[in-house]
Coordinates of C-alpha atoms in Angstrom, one line a residue:
X1 CA 0.0 0.0 0.1
X2 CA 1.2 3.1 -1.0
X3 CA 0.4 6.4 0.9
X4 CA 0.1 9.6 -0.9
X5 CA -0.4 13.2 -0.1
X6 CA -2.8 14.9 -3.0
X7 CA -4.4 17.3 -1.0
X8 CA -3.3 19.6 2.3
X9 CA -0.5 19.6 4.1
X10 CA 0.4 16.0 6.6
X11 CA 1.1 16.4 10.1
X12 CA 4.2 14.0 10.3
X13 CA 3.0 12.7 13.6
X14 CA -0.3 11.4 12.3
X15 CA 1.2 10.3 9.2
X16 CA 3.8 7.9 11.6
X17 CA 0.8 6.8 13.5
X18 CA -1.4 6.0 10.7
X19 CA 1.2 4.1 8.6
X20 CA 1.9 2.1 11.9
X21 CA -1.6 1.1 12.2
X22 CA -1.3 0.0 8.4
X23 CA 1.5 -2.3 8.9
X24 CA 0.0 -3.7 12.0
X25 CA -2.9 -5.0 9.9
X26 CA -0.3 -7.0 8.2
X27 CA 0.4 -4.0 5.1
X28 CA 3.5 -2.5 4.1
X29 CA 3.2 0.9 3.9
X30 CA 5.2 3.3 1.7
X31 CA 4.6 6.4 1.8
X32 CA 5.5 9.4 -1.6
X33 CA 8.9 11.1 -2.0
X34 CA 7.0 14.3 -1.1
X35 CA 4.3 13.3 1.1
X36 CA 5.0 15.6 4.2
X37 CA 6.2 18.8 1.3
X38 CA 4.1 21.9 2.5
X39 CA 3.1 25.0 0.1
X40 CA 0.7 27.2 1.9
X41 CA -2.7 25.4 2.3
X42 CA -1.0 22.3 -0.2
X43 CA 0.9 19.0 0.1
X44 CA 3.7 20.5 -2.0
X45 CA 3.6 21.6 -5.5
X46 CA 0.6 20.5 -8.1
X47 CA 3.5 18.8 -10.1
X48 CA 4.9 16.8 -6.7
X49 CA 2.0 15.7 -5.5
X50 CA 0.8 14.4 -9.0
X51 CA 4.1 12.4 -9.1
X52 CA 3.5 10.6 -6.3
X53 CA -0.1 9.3 -7.0
X54 CA 1.1 8.5 -10.5
X55 CA 4.4 7.0 -9.3
X56 CA 2.3 4.7 -6.7
X57 CA -0.6 3.9 -9.4
X58 CA 1.9 2.7 -11.6
X59 CA 4.2 0.9 -9.3
X60 CA 3.5 -2.8 -9.9
X61 CA 3.9 -3.8 -6.8
X62 CA 1.1 -1.3 -4.8
X63 CA -2.0 -2.9 -5.0
X64 CA -3.8 0.2 -2.9
X65 CA -3.2 4.0 -2.6
X66 CA -4.1 5.3 0.4
X67 CA -4.4 9.1 0.6
X68 CA -3.0 10.6 4.0
X69 CA -5.8 13.8 4.7
X70 CA -8.1 15.9 2.5
X71 CA -7.9 19.2 2.9
X72 CA -7.8 21.2 -0.5
X73 CA -6.1 20.2 -3.8
X74 CA -7.0 17.3 -5.4
X75 CA -8.6 18.9 -8.4
X76 CA -5.6 20.6 -9.5
X77 CA -3.9 17.7 -10.2
X78 CA -6.1 15.9 -11.9
X79 CA -5.0 16.8 -15.6
X80 CA -1.5 16.7 -14.6
X81 CA -1.9 13.1 -14.5
X82 CA -1.2 10.2 -17.5
X83 CA -4.2 8.2 -17.5
X84 CA -3.5 6.0 -20.3
X85 CA -0.3 4.9 -18.3
X86 CA -2.6 4.8 -15.1
X87 CA -5.1 2.6 -17.0
X88 CA -1.7 0.5 -18.7
X89 CA -1.0 -0.1 -15.0
X90 CA -3.9 -2.3 -14.4
X91 CA -6.7 -1.8 -11.4
X92 CA -5.7 -0.7 -8.0
X93 CA -7.9 0.5 -4.8
X94 CA -7.9 4.3 -4.2
X95 CA -9.1 5.0 -0.5
X96 CA -9.9 8.5 0.4
X97 CA -12.7 11.0 1.5
X98 CA -13.7 14.6 1.6
X99 CA -11.3 16.6 -1.3
X100 CA -10.2 12.6 -2.4
X101 CA -13.9 12.9 -4.2
X102 CA -12.3 14.7 -7.2
X103 CA -10.0 11.7 -7.5
X104 CA -13.0 9.4 -7.0
X105 CA -14.6 10.9 -9.8
X106 CA -11.6 10.9 -11.9
X107 CA -10.9 7.5 -11.4
X108 CA -14.4 6.4 -12.1
X109 CA -14.4 8.5 -15.4
X110 CA -10.8 8.1 -16.7
X111 CA -10.4 4.4 -15.5
X112 CA -13.6 2.8 -14.8
X113 CA -12.2 1.5 -11.8
X114 CA -14.2 1.1 -8.6
X115 CA -12.9 2.9 -4.9
X116 CA -13.2 3.5 -1.5
X117 CA -14.9 6.3 0.5
X118 CA -13.3 6.3 3.9
X119 CA -10.9 7.1 6.7
X120 CA -7.5 8.4 5.5
X121 CA -3.9 7.8 7.0
X122 CA -3.1 11.0 8.9
X123 CA -7.0 11.4 10.2
X124 CA -7.5 11.3 13.9
X125 CA -10.0 8.8 13.6
X126 CA -7.2 6.1 12.4
X127 CA -4.0 7.9 13.8
X128 CA -5.3 9.8 17.1
X129 CA -2.9 9.9 20.0
X130 CA -4.9 7.1 21.8
X131 CA -5.5 5.2 19.0
X132 CA -7.7 4.0 16.0
X133 CA -11.5 4.1 16.8
X134 CA -12.5 0.5 16.4
X135 CA -15.1 0.6 14.6
X136 CA -13.8 2.7 11.9
X137 CA -10.5 0.4 11.7
X138 CA -12.5 -2.9 11.8
X139 CA -14.6 -1.8 8.9
X140 CA -11.8 -0.3 7.4
X141 CA -10.1 -3.9 7.8
X142 CA -12.7 -5.7 6.3
X143 CA -13.2 -3.5 2.9
X144 CA -9.1 -4.1 2.7
X145 CA -9.4 -8.0 3.4
X146 CA -13.0 -9.3 2.5
X147 CA -16.4 -7.9 2.7
X148 CA -17.3 -4.7 4.9
X149 CA -20.8 -5.1 6.5
X150 CA -23.2 -2.5 5.2
X151 CA -23.4 0.6 6.5
X152 CA -26.8 1.8 8.5
X153 CA -28.4 5.3 9.1
X154 CA -30.8 6.2 11.6
X155 CA -33.2 8.8 9.7
X156 CA -35.5 7.8 6.8
X157 CA -36.2 11.0 4.8
X158 CA -37.9 9.4 1.9
X159 CA -39.4 5.7 1.8
X160 CA -38.4 3.1 -0.3
X161 CA -36.1 0.8 -2.1
X162 CA -33.2 1.4 -4.2
X163 CA -30.3 -0.2 -6.3
X164 CA -27.8 1.5 -8.5
X165 CA -23.6 1.6 -8.5
X166 CA -22.5 3.9 -5.8
X167 CA -21.5 7.4 -6.7
X168 CA -21.4 11.1 -5.0
X169 CA -18.9 12.0 -2.0
X170 CA -18.4 15.6 -0.4
X171 CA -21.0 17.8 -1.5
X172 CA -18.7 21.0 -1.4
X173 CA -16.3 19.0 -4.1
X174 CA -19.4 17.6 -6.5
X175 CA -20.7 21.0 -6.4
X176 CA -17.0 22.2 -7.5
X177 CA -16.8 19.8 -9.8
X178 CA -19.9 20.9 -12.1
X179 CA -19.3 21.7 -15.4
X180 CA -16.1 19.8 -15.8
X181 CA -15.2 16.5 -17.0
X182 CA -15.7 14.6 -13.4
X183 CA -19.0 16.5 -12.7
X184 CA -21.4 14.0 -10.8
X185 CA -24.0 12.1 -12.9
X186 CA -26.1 10.5 -11.0
X187 CA -28.7 8.6 -13.6
X188 CA -29.7 5.5 -12.1
X189 CA -27.2 5.4 -9.0
X190 CA -27.6 5.7 -5.7
X191 CA -25.7 9.1 -4.9
X192 CA -23.6 9.6 -1.4
X193 CA -23.7 12.8 0.1
X194 CA -21.4 14.6 3.5
X195 CA -19.8 17.4 4.1
X196 CA -18.5 19.3 7.2
X197 CA -18.4 22.7 8.3
X198 CA -21.6 23.9 5.8
X199 CA -24.0 26.0 6.9
X200 CA -27.7 25.1 5.7
X201 CA -27.8 27.6 3.3
X202 CA -24.5 26.9 1.7
X203 CA -25.8 23.1 1.8
X204 CA -29.1 24.6 0.1
X205 CA -26.9 26.5 -2.2
X206 CA -24.9 23.4 -3.4
X207 CA -27.7 21.2 -3.8
X208 CA -29.6 23.8 -5.8
X209 CA -26.1 23.7 -8.0
X210 CA -26.6 20.2 -8.6
X211 CA -30.2 20.2 -9.2
X212 CA -30.1 23.1 -11.8
X213 CA -27.3 21.2 -13.5
X214 CA -28.9 18.4 -13.9
X215 CA -26.2 16.3 -12.1
X216 CA -28.8 14.6 -9.7
X217 CA -31.4 14.0 -12.9
X218 CA -32.6 10.3 -13.0
X219 CA -31.0 9.5 -9.2
X220 CA -32.2 6.0 -7.7
X221 CA -31.8 7.2 -4.0
X222 CA -29.7 9.1 -1.7
X223 CA -27.7 7.4 1.4
X224 CA -26.3 10.5 3.4
X225 CA -23.4 10.8 5.5
X226 CA -21.9 12.8 8.4
X227 CA -22.6 16.6 8.5
X228 CA -19.8 17.8 11.1
X229 CA -20.1 21.3 12.0
X230 CA -23.3 21.7 9.9
X231 CA -25.9 22.6 12.2
X232 CA -29.0 21.2 11.5
X233 CA -29.0 20.4 7.8
X234 CA -31.9 18.1 7.4
X235 CA -34.9 20.6 6.6
X236 CA -32.6 21.5 4.1
X237 CA -31.7 17.9 2.8
X238 CA -35.7 16.9 3.0
X239 CA -36.9 20.0 0.9
X240 CA -34.0 19.8 -1.8
X241 CA -34.1 15.6 -2.0
X242 CA -37.9 14.4 -1.2
X243 CA -39.2 16.2 -4.1
X244 CA -37.3 14.2 -6.5
X245 CA -39.3 11.1 -5.8
X246 CA -36.7 8.7 -4.6
X247 CA -35.8 6.8 -1.5
X248 CA -33.5 9.3 0.8
X249 CA -32.1 7.6 4.3
X250 CA -30.0 9.7 6.8
X251 CA -27.3 9.4 9.4
X252 CA -25.0 7.3 8.1
X253 CA -21.6 7.1 9.8
X254 CA -19.6 8.2 6.8
X255 CA -17.6 11.6 5.8
X256 CA -15.9 13.3 8.8
X257 CA -17.9 12.0 12.1
X258 CA -17.0 9.3 14.2
X259 CA -16.6 6.2 13.2
X260 CA -16.0 6.8 9.7
X261 CA -17.3 3.8 7.5
X262 CA -15.9 2.9 4.3
X263 CA -18.3 2.9 1.2
X264 CA -17.4 1.6 -2.4
X265 CA -17.6 3.6 -4.7
X266 CA -18.9 2.2 -8.2
X267 CA -20.1 -0.7 -6.6
X268 CA -24.0 -2.1 -6.8
X269 CA -25.5 -1.0 -3.9
X270 CA -29.3 -1.4 -2.4
X271 CA -30.9 1.3 -0.2
X272 CA -33.7 -0.1 2.4
X273 CA -35.5 2.6 4.1
X274 CA -37.1 -0.5 6.3
X275 CA -33.6 -1.1 7.9
X276 CA -31.8 2.4 7.2
X277 CA -29.2 0.3 5.2
X278 CA -26.8 0.8 2.4
X279 CA -25.3 -2.7 1.1
X280 CA -23.4 -3.3 -1.7
X281 CA -22.2 -6.2 -3.8
X282 CA -18.1 -5.9 -5.4
X283 CA -18.3 -8.5 -8.3
X284 CA -14.8 -7.7 -8.7
X285 CA -12.0 -5.0 -7.9
X286 CA -11.7 -3.5 -10.9
X287 CA -15.0 -3.3 -12.6
X288 CA -16.9 0.2 -11.6
X289 CA -20.0 -0.1 -13.5

């Protein structure tokens, strides 16, 4: 497993503890040459961040690429990656969340490869001084080595059942990707949405942008993760999503909260509002629908 920093600068202590946790699972964790670089609010220059990611992806000894943290910056490197070389290298697992949503979308569009939306190497739930958060680590371990169990929420906004490939991610990034080649295409899909530190009116604005742009047209259903530091977003979420007439479940421990469970982007998923659960089936590791 390679650990790279495509976005914001990384805390060395968190990274050291996070890589130790990974190695405790029996993984060999190697870090990118520029993982601890810093350029303002970025983990080094765009060129170096892209080079670390591409080098890891194209290394035949690397089976999975885990992002160190989110922040900001992944969008800046999408056009610096050699997608043909990455395609030729064969499928790899990409793991990360938050700002890494941009990479999840790009990997899906450019490579057609499934990926995991979940905790990162230098984040507090895996690398905090008190040790990894148990549910987070157990679920990530299951995702890496077997079949991770379904994720269950605690709130139903609109009932019913739905099936389709899982897509989406961080709401802010999905809104920012509108008008780009990596924009969200929700038709026939289950859309995962989550965010952190966004006031309800900003959530409203971003959802409205996705609605007006057509990004949410034809969505099969919505699975809403954590909204840490967002006040009470549920009136807005219900107002904007319930009229679409598809199942909407909420309160899934996915995103920025604690615990942070892992969800496979591109896998065939299912929503059951009665159990308030998101399930999935991974036919193979390289075939994102």
